[in-house]
Each structure stands twice: as structure tokens, then as C-alpha cells.
PDB file of C-alpha atoms in Angstrom:
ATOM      1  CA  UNK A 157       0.000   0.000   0.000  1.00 40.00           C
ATOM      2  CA  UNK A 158       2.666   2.134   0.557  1.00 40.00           C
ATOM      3  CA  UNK A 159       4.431   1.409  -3.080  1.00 41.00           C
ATOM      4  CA  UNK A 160       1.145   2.215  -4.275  1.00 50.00           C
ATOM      5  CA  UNK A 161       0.448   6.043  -2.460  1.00 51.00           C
ATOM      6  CA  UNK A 162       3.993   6.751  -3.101  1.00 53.00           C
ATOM      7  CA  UNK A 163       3.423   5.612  -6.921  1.00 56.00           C
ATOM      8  CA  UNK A 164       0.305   7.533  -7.026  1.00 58.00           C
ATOM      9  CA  UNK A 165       1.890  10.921  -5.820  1.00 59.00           C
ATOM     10  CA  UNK A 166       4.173  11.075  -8.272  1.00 64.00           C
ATOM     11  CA  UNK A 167       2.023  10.472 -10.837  1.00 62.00           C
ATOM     12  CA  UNK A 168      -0.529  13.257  -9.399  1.00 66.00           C
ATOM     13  CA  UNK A 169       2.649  15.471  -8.978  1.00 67.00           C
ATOM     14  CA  UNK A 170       3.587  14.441 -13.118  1.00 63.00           C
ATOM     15  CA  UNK A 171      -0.184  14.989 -14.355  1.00 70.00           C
ATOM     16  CA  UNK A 172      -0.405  18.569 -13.092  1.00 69.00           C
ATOM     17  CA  UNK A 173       2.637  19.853 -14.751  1.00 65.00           C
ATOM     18  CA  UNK A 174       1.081  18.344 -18.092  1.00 63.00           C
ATOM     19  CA  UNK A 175      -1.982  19.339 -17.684  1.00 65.00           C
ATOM     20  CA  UNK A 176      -0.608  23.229 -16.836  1.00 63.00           C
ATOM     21  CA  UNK A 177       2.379  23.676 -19.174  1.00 60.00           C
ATOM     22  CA  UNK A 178       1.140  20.753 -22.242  1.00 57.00           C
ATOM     23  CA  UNK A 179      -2.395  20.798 -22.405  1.00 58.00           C
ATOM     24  CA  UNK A 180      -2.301  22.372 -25.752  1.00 55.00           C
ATOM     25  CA  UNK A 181       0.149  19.917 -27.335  1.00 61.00           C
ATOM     26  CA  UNK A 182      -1.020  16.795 -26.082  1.00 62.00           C
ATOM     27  CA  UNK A 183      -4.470  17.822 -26.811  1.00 64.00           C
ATOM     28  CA  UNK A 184      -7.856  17.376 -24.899  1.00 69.00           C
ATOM     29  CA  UNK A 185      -8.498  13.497 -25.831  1.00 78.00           C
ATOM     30  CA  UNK A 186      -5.205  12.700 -24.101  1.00 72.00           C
ATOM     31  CA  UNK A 187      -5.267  14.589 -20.805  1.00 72.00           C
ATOM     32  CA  UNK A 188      -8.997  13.311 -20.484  1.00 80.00           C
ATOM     33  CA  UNK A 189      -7.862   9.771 -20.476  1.00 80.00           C
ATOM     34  CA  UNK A 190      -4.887  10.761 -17.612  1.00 74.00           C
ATOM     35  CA  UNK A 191      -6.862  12.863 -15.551  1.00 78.00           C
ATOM     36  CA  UNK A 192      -9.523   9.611 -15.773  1.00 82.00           C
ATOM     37  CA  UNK A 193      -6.732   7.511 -15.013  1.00 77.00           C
ATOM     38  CA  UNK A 194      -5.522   9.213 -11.758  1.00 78.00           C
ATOM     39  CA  UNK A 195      -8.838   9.442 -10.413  1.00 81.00           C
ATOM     40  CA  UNK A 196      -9.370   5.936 -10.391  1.00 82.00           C
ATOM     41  CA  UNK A 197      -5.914   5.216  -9.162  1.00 74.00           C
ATOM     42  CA  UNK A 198      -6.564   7.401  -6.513  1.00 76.00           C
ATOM     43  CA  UNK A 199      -9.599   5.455  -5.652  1.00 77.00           C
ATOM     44  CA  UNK A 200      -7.838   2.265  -5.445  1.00 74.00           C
ATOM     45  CA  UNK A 201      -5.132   3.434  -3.567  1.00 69.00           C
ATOM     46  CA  UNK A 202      -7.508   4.910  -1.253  1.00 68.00           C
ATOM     47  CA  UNK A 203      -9.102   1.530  -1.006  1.00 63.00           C
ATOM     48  CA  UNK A 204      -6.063  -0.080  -0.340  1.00 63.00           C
ATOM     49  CA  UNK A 205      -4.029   1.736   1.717  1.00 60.00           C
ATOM     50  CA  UNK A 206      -6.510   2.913   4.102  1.00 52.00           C
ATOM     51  CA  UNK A 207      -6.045   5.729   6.679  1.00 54.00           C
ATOM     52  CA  UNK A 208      -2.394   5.355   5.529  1.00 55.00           C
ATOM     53  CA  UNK A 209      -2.900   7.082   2.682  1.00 62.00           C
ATOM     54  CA  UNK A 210      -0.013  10.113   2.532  1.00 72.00           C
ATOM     55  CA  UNK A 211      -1.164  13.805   2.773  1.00 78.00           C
ATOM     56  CA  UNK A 212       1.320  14.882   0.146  1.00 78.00           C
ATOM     57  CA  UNK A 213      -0.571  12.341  -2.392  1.00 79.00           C
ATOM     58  CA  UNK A 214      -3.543  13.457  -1.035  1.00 86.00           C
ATOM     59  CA  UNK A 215      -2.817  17.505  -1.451  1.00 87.00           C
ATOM     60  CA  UNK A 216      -1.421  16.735  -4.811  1.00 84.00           C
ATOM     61  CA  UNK A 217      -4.809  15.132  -5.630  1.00 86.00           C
ATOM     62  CA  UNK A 218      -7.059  17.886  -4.668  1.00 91.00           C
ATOM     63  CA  UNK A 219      -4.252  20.322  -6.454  1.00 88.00           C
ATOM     64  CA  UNK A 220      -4.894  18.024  -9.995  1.00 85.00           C
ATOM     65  CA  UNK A 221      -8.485  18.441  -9.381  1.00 90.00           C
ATOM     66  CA  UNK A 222      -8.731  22.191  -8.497  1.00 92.00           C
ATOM     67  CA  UNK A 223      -6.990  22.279 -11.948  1.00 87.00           C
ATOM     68  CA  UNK A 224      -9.617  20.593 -13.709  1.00 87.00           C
ATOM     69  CA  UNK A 225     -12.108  22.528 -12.340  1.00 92.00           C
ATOM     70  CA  UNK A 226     -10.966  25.336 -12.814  1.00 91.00           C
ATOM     71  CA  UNK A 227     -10.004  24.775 -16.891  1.00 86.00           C
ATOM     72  CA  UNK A 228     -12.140  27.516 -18.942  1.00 84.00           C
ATOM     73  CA  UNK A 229     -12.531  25.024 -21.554  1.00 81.00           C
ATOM     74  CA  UNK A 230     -15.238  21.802 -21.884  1.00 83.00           C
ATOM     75  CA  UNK A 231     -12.158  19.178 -22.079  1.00 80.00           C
ATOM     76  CA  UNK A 232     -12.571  17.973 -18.526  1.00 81.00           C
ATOM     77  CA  UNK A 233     -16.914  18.692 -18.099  1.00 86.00           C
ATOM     78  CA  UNK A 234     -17.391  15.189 -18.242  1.00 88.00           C
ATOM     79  CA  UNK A 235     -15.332  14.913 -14.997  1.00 88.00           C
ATOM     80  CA  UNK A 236     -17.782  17.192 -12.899  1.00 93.00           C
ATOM     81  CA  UNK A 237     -20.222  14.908 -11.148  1.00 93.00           C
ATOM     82  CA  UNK A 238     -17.333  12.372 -10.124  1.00 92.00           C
ATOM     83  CA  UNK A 239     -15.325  15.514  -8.955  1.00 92.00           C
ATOM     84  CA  UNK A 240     -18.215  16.611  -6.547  1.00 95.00           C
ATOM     85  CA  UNK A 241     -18.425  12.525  -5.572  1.00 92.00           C
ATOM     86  CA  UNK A 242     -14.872  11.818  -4.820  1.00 91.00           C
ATOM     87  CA  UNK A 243     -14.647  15.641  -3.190  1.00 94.00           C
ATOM     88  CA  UNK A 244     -17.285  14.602  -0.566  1.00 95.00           C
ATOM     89  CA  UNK A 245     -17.050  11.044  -0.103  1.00 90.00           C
ATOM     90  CA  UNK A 246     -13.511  10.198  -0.445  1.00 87.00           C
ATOM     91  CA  UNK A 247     -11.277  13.391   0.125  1.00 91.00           C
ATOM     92  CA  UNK A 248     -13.391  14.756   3.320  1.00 91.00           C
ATOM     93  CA  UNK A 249     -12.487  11.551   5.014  1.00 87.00           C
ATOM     94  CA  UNK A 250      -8.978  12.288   5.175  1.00 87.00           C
ATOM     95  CA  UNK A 251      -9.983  16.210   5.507  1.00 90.00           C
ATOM     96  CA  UNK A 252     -10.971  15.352   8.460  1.00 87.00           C
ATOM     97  CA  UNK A 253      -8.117  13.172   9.685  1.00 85.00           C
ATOM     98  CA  UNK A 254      -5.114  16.042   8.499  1.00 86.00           C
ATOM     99  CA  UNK A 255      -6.242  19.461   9.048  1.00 87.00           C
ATOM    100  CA  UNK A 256      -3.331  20.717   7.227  1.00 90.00           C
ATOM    101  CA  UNK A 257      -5.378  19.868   4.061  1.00 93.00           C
ATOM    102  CA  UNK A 258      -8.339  21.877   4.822  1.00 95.00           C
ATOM    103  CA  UNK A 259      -7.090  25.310   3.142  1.00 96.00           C
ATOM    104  CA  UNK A 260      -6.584  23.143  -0.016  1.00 95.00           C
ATOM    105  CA  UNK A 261      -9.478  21.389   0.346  1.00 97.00           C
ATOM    106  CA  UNK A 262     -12.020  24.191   0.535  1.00 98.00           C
ATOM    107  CA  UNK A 263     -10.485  25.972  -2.470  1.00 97.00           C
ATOM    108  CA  UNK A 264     -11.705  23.272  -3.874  1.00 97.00           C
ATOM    109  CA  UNK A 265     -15.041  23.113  -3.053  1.00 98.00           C
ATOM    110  CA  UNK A 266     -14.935  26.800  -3.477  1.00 98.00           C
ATOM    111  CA  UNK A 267     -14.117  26.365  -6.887  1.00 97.00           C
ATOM    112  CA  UNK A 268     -16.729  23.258  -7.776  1.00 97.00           C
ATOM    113  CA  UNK A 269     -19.526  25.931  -6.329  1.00 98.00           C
ATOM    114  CA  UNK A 270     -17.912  29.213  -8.663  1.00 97.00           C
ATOM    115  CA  UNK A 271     -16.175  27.293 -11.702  1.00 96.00           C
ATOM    116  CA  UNK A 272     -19.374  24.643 -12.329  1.00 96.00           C
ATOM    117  CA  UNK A 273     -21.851  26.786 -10.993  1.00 96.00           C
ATOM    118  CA  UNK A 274     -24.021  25.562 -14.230  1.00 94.00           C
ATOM    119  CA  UNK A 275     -23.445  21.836 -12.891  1.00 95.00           C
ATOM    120  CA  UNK A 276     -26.072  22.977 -10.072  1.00 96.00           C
ATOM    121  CA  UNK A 277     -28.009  25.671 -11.992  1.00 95.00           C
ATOM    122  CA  UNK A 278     -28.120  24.859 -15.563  1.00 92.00           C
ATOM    123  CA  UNK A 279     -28.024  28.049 -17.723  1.00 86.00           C
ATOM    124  CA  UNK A 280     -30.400  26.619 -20.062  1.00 84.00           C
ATOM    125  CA  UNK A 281     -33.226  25.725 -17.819  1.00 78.00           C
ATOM    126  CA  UNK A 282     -36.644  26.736 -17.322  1.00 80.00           C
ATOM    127  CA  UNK A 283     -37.208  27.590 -13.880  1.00 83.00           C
ATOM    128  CA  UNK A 284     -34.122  29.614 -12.718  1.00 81.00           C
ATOM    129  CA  UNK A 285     -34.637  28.819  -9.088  1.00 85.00           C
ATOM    130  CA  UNK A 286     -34.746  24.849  -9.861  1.00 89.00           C
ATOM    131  CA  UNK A 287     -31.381  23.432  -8.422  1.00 95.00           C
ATOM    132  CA  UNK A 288     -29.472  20.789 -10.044  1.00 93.00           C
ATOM    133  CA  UNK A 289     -27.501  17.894  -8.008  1.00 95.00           C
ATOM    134  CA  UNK A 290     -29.312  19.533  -5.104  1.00 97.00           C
ATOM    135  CA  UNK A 291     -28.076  17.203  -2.023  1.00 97.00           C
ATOM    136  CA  UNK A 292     -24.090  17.489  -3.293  1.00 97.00           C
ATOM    137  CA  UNK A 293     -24.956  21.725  -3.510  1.00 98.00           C
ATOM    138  CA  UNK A 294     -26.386  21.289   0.161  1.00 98.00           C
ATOM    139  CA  UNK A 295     -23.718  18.573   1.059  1.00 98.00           C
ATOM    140  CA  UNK A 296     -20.925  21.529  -0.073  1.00 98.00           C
ATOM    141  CA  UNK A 297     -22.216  24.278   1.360  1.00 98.00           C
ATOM    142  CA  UNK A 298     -22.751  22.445   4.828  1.00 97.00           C
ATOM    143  CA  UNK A 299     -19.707  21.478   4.932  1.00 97.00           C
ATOM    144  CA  UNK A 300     -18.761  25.457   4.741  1.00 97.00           C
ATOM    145  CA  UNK A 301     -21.383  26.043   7.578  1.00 95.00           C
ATOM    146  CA  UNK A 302     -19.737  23.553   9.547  1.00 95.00           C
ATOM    147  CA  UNK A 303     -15.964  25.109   9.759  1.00 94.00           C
ATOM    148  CA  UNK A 304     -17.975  28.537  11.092  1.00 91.00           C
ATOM    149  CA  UNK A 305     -18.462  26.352  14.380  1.00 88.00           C
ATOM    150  CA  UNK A 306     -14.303  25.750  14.899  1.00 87.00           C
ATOM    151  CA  UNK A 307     -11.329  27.669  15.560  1.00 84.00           C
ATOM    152  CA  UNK A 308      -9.558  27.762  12.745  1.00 89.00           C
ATOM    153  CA  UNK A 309      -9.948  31.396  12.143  1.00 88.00           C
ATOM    154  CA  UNK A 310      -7.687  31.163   9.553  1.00 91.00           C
ATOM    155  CA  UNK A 311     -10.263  28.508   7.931  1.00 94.00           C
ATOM    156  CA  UNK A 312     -13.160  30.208   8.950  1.00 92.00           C
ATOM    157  CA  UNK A 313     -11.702  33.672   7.298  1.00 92.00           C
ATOM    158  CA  UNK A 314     -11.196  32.206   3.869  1.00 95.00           C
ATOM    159  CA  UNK A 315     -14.596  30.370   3.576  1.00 95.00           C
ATOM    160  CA  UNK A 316     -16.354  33.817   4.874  1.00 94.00           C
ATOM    161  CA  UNK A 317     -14.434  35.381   1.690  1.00 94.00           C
ATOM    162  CA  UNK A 318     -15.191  32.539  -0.408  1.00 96.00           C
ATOM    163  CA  UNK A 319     -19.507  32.848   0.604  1.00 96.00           C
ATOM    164  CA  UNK A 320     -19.132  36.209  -0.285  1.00 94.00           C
ATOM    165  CA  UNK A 321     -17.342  35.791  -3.648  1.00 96.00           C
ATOM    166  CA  UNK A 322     -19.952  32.780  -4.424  1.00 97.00           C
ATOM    167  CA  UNK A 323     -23.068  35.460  -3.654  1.00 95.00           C
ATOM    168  CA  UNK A 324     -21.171  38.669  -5.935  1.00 94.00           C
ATOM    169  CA  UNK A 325     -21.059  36.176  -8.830  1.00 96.00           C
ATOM    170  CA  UNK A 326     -23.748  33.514  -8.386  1.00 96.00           C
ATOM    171  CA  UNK A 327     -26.572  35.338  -6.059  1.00 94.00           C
ATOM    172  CA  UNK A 328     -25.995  32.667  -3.858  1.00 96.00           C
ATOM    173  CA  UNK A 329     -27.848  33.768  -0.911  1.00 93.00           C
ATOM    174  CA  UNK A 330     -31.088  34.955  -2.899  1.00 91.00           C
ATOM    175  CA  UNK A 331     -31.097  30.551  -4.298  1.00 94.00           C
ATOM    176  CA  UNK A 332     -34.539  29.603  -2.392  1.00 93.00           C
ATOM    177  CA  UNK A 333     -32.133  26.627  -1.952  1.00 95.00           C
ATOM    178  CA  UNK A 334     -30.469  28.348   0.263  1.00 95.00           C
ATOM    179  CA  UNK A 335     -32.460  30.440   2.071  1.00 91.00           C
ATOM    180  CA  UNK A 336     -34.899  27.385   2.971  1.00 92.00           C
ATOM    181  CA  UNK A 337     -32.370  24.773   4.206  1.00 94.00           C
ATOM    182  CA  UNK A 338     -29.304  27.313   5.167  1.00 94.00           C
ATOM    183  CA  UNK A 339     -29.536  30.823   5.567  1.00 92.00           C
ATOM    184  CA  UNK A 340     -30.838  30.755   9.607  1.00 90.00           C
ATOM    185  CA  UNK A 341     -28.121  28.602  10.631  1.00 92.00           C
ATOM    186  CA  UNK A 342     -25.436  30.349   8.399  1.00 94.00           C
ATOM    187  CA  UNK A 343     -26.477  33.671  10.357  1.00 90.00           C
ATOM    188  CA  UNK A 344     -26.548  32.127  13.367  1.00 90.00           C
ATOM    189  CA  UNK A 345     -22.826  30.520  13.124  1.00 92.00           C
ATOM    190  CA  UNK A 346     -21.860  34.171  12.018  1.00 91.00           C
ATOM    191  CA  UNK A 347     -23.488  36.230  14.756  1.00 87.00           C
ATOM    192  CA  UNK A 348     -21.973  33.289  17.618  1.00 88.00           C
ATOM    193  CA  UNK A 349     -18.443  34.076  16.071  1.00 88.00           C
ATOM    194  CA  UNK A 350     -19.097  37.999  15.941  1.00 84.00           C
ATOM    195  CA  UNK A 351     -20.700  37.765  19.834  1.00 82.00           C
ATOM    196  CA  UNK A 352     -17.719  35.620  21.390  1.00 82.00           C
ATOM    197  CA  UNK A 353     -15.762  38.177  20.591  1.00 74.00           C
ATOM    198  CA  UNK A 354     -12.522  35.670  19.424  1.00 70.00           C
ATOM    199  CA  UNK A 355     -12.109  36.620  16.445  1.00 68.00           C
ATOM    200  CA  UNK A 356     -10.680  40.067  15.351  1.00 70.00           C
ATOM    201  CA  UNK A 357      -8.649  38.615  12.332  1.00 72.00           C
ATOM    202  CA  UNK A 358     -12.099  38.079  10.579  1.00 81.00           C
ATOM    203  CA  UNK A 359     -14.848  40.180  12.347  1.00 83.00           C
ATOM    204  CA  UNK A 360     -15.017  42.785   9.357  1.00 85.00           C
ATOM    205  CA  UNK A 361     -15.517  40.169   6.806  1.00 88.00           C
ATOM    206  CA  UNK A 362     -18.276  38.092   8.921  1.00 88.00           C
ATOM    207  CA  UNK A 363     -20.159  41.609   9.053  1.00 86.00           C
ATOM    208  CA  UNK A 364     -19.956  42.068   5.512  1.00 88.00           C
ATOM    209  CA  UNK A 365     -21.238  38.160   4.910  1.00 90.00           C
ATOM    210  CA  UNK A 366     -24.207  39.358   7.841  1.00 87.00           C
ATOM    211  CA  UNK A 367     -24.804  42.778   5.429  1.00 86.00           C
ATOM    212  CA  UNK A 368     -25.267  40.584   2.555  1.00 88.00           C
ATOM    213  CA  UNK A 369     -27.513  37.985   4.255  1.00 86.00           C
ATOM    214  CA  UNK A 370     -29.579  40.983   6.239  1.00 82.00           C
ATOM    215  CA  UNK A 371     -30.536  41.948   2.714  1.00 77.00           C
ATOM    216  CA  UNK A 372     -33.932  39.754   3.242  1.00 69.00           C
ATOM    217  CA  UNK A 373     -34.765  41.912   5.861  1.00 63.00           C
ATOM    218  CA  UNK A 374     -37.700  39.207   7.422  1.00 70.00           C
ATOM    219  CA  UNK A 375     -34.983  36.174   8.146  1.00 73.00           C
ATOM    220  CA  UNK A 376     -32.534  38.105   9.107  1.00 78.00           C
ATOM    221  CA  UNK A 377     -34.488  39.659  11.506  1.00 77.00           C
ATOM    222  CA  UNK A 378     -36.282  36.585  13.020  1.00 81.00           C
ATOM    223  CA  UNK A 379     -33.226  34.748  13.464  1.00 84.00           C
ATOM    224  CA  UNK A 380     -31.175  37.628  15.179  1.00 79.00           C
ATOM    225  CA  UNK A 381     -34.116  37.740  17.491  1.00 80.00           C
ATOM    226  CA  UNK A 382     -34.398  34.175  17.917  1.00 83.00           C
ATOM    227  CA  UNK A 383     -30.434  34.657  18.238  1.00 81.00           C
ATOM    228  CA  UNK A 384     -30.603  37.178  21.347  1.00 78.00           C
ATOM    229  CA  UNK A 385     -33.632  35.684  22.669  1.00 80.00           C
ATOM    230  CA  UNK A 386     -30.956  33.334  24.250  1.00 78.00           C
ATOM    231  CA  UNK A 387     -28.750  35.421  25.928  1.00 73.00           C
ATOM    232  CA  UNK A 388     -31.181  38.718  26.996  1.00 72.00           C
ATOM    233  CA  UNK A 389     -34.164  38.839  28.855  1.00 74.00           C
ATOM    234  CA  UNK A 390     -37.457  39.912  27.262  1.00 73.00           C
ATOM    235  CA  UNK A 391     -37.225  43.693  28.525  1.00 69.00           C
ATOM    236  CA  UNK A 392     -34.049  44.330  27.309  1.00 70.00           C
ATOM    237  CA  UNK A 393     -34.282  42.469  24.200  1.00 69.00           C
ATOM    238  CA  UNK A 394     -37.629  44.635  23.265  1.00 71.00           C
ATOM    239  CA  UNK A 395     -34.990  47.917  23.709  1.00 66.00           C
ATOM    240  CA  UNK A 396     -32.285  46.027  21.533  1.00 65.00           C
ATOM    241  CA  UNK A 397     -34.055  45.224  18.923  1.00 66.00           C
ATOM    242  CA  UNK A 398     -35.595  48.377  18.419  1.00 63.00           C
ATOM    243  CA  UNK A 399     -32.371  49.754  17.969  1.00 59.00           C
ATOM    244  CA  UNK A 400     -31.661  47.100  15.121  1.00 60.00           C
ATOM    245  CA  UNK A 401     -32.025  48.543  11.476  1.00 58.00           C
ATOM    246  CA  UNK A 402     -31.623  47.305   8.028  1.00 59.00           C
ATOM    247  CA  UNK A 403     -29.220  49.648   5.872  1.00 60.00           C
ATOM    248  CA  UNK A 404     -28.319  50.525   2.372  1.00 64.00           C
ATOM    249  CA  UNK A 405     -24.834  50.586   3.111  1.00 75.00           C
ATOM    250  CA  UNK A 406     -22.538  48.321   4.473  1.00 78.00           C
ATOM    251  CA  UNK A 407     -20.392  50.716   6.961  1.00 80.00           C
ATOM    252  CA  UNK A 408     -23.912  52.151   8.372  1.00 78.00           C
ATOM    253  CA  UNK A 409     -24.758  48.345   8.654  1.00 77.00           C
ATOM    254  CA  UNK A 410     -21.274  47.339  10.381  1.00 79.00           C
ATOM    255  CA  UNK A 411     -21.830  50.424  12.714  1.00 77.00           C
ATOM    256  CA  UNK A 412     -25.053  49.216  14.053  1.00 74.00           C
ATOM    257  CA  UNK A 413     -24.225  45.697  14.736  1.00 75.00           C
ATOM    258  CA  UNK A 414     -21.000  46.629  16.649  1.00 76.00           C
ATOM    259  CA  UNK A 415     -23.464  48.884  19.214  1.00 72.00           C
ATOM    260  CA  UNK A 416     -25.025  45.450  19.044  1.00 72.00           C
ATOM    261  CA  UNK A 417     -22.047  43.370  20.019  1.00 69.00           C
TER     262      UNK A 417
END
């Protein structure tokens, strides 16, 4: 098993470079058949080798697959669905096991959610609210949610950024997807953070990521009070939440929930 990893690193390590610096020359027919190839050797390495499996081979994987993502062209769209398969049901395994991977890791799924966007909403169809692949979208984004409740704020910093980026370019917080299944508990991870006051390296960007959500006025609202409900009683929650307003601008916004906090 060992043989194996090793074997399959530098393979991993090999495929990148070609798929960076020679994609053009060895053409897309080619690098579709080696990228296929290292996935499933991956696979059966993984198989094989266990929780033994090396986090250099494992980085190296999640680098070769950020790559393919992230390719402008269609030569690697076929790849998509068993990207988002391996990403959650193989790779967060050992995610979980070496913590050292997780920066790499949720670039990843950062870039599955902003490169293949149209793997989960289709540009062509009907109903622009209907959501594709709906339990991997959920499965991603929860895993997101889910690093707002350690302390990693290094972690929690980049995948506050990378929410943000998702809703400037995809809306993301306006899906009904979203907003059913996610948005109370995202704002309720955020406003814990903001209120435990441990974490200065990333308190402006969880108030912008609370501007953005506050923008539905009605949930935001509900949930803040359902929130503060916790930790006031009823008099002086009436007087604090008269004092919380929705506004246009973000640094008006930021003001008002620091007199909050």
C-alpha cells in the first residue's frame, strides 16, 4: 500500500505539470484519459491503503483536481459529477483526519460551487430557481457552515471570503435553496463568532457576509431575534431590537451591529 500512495503521488505530482504547461500539445483526448486515469488510481489506492494514505498524495490530488475545475474550456466537463463525488465522499475523510489539508481542500469546493456553478443551476433551464444535483450543492455548502463552528480562524476567514465571492457572482444567498435549508443557521454561526468576541482577524468580513444575508430583511431579523432571545431577557431584548435597522450601506450596517455586540 505504501508502493502504491507513493506511486500515485508522483504520478498526481507528473499529471499537473502536463496538464498546466502541455495541455495544448497533447491535446484534450489525451489529458482526459490521464486525468480519468488518476482518479481511479486514486480510488484504489484509497481503497487499499486505508487511513495510511499520505497527505502529500492526497494535497497533490485535490491540487490536480482544483486544476480541472478550474479549466475555462469543456475538455474535462465530463469529470464534474465524479469531482463533486470523490470531493465529498472520499477526500473529506482524510480532511478530516489532516487538518493541514483543509485550506486546499475548501479551495476546492470553493471552486466546484464558482467554476461549475451551471453543474447545479443549468443556464439553459426553465425555472431559474430549480437546483441541479441539489443534495451534493447542500452537502458543499454544509460542509462550509460547519468550519464557522471551529477555531480555525484562519479557515473560517477564507470560507467567509469565499460565501461572499460565491453570492457577488452567483446570487448565492437569494437561491430559495439556500435560504430554505441554510440561511438561519449560516447567520446564526456568524453572529456566535461575531458575539464571542474571538475573532478580530475576521470580524469585518463576517459583518460584511451578515450585510449581505440581512438583505432579506424578514430572516434576518427573526433569526437575530431568535439569536438574542438566548442570551437577553425579554425587557431588554424589546430595547435592543428596536435599535436594530436594516441599511443601504454596508459601513452604516457594520456600525449598528458593533453597538449590538
Amino acid at each position: 500500500a505504501v508502493v502504491s500512495t507513493q506511486s500515485t503521488g508522483s504520478v498526481l505530482g507528473f499529471t499537473i505539470v502536463l496538464c498546466d504547461a502541455l495541455r495544448v500539445q497533447l491535446g484534450s483526448q489525451f489529458l482526459q484519459e490521464l486525468v480519468g486515469l488518476c482518479m481511479a488510481n486514486f480510488t484504489k489506492a484509497s481503497a487499499a491503503s486505508s487511513d495510511d494514505m499520505g497527505r502529500t498524495t492526497v494535497e497533490k490530488f485535490i491540487e490536480l483536481l482544483n486544476t480541472v475545475i478550474r479549466e475555462p474550456s469543456n475538455t474535462y466537463k465530463g469529470f464534474t459529477g465524479d469531482i463533486v463525488n470523490i470531493s465529498l465522499n472520499q477526500i473529506s475523510g482524510y480532511v478530516a483526519k489532516k487538518e493541514s489539508l483543509n485550506s486546499a481542500y475548501y479551495t476546492l469546493l470553493h471552486s466546484l460551487l464558482d467554476f461549475k456553478w451551471s453543474y447545479f443551476y443549468p443556464r439553459n433551464a426553465t425555472n431559474r430557481e430549480a437546483c441541479a444535483n441539489q443534495d451534493s450543492f447542500l452537502a458543499i455548502l454544509q460542509l462550509f457552515g460547519a468550519t464557522l463552528c471551529k477555531t480555525d480562524f484562519n479557515l473560517i476567514k477564507q470560507n467567509v471570503i469565499s460565501l461572499c465571492d460565491l453570492n457577488d457572482k452567483h446570487e448565492l444567498f437569494n437561491k430559495d435553496v439556500f435560504r430554505i435549508h441554510l440561511q438561519s443557521n449560516f447567520i446564526t454561526a456568524l453572529l456566535q463568532l461575531l458575539f464571542s468576541g474571538t475573532v478580530p482577524i475576521v470580524g469585518e468580513e463576517i459583518e460584511e457576509t451578515l450585510f449581505q444575508l440581512a438583505r432579506r430583511q424578514e430572516s434576518y431579523t427573526s433569526t437575530l431575534h431568535a439569536y438574542l432571545s438566548s442570551l437577553l431577557p425579554p425587557p431588554q431584548l424589546s430595547v435592543v431590537l428596536k435599535d436594530v435597522q436594516i441599511h443601504q450601506n454596508v459601513a452604516s450596517f457594520r456600525l449598528n451591529l458593533r453597538k449590538l455586540v
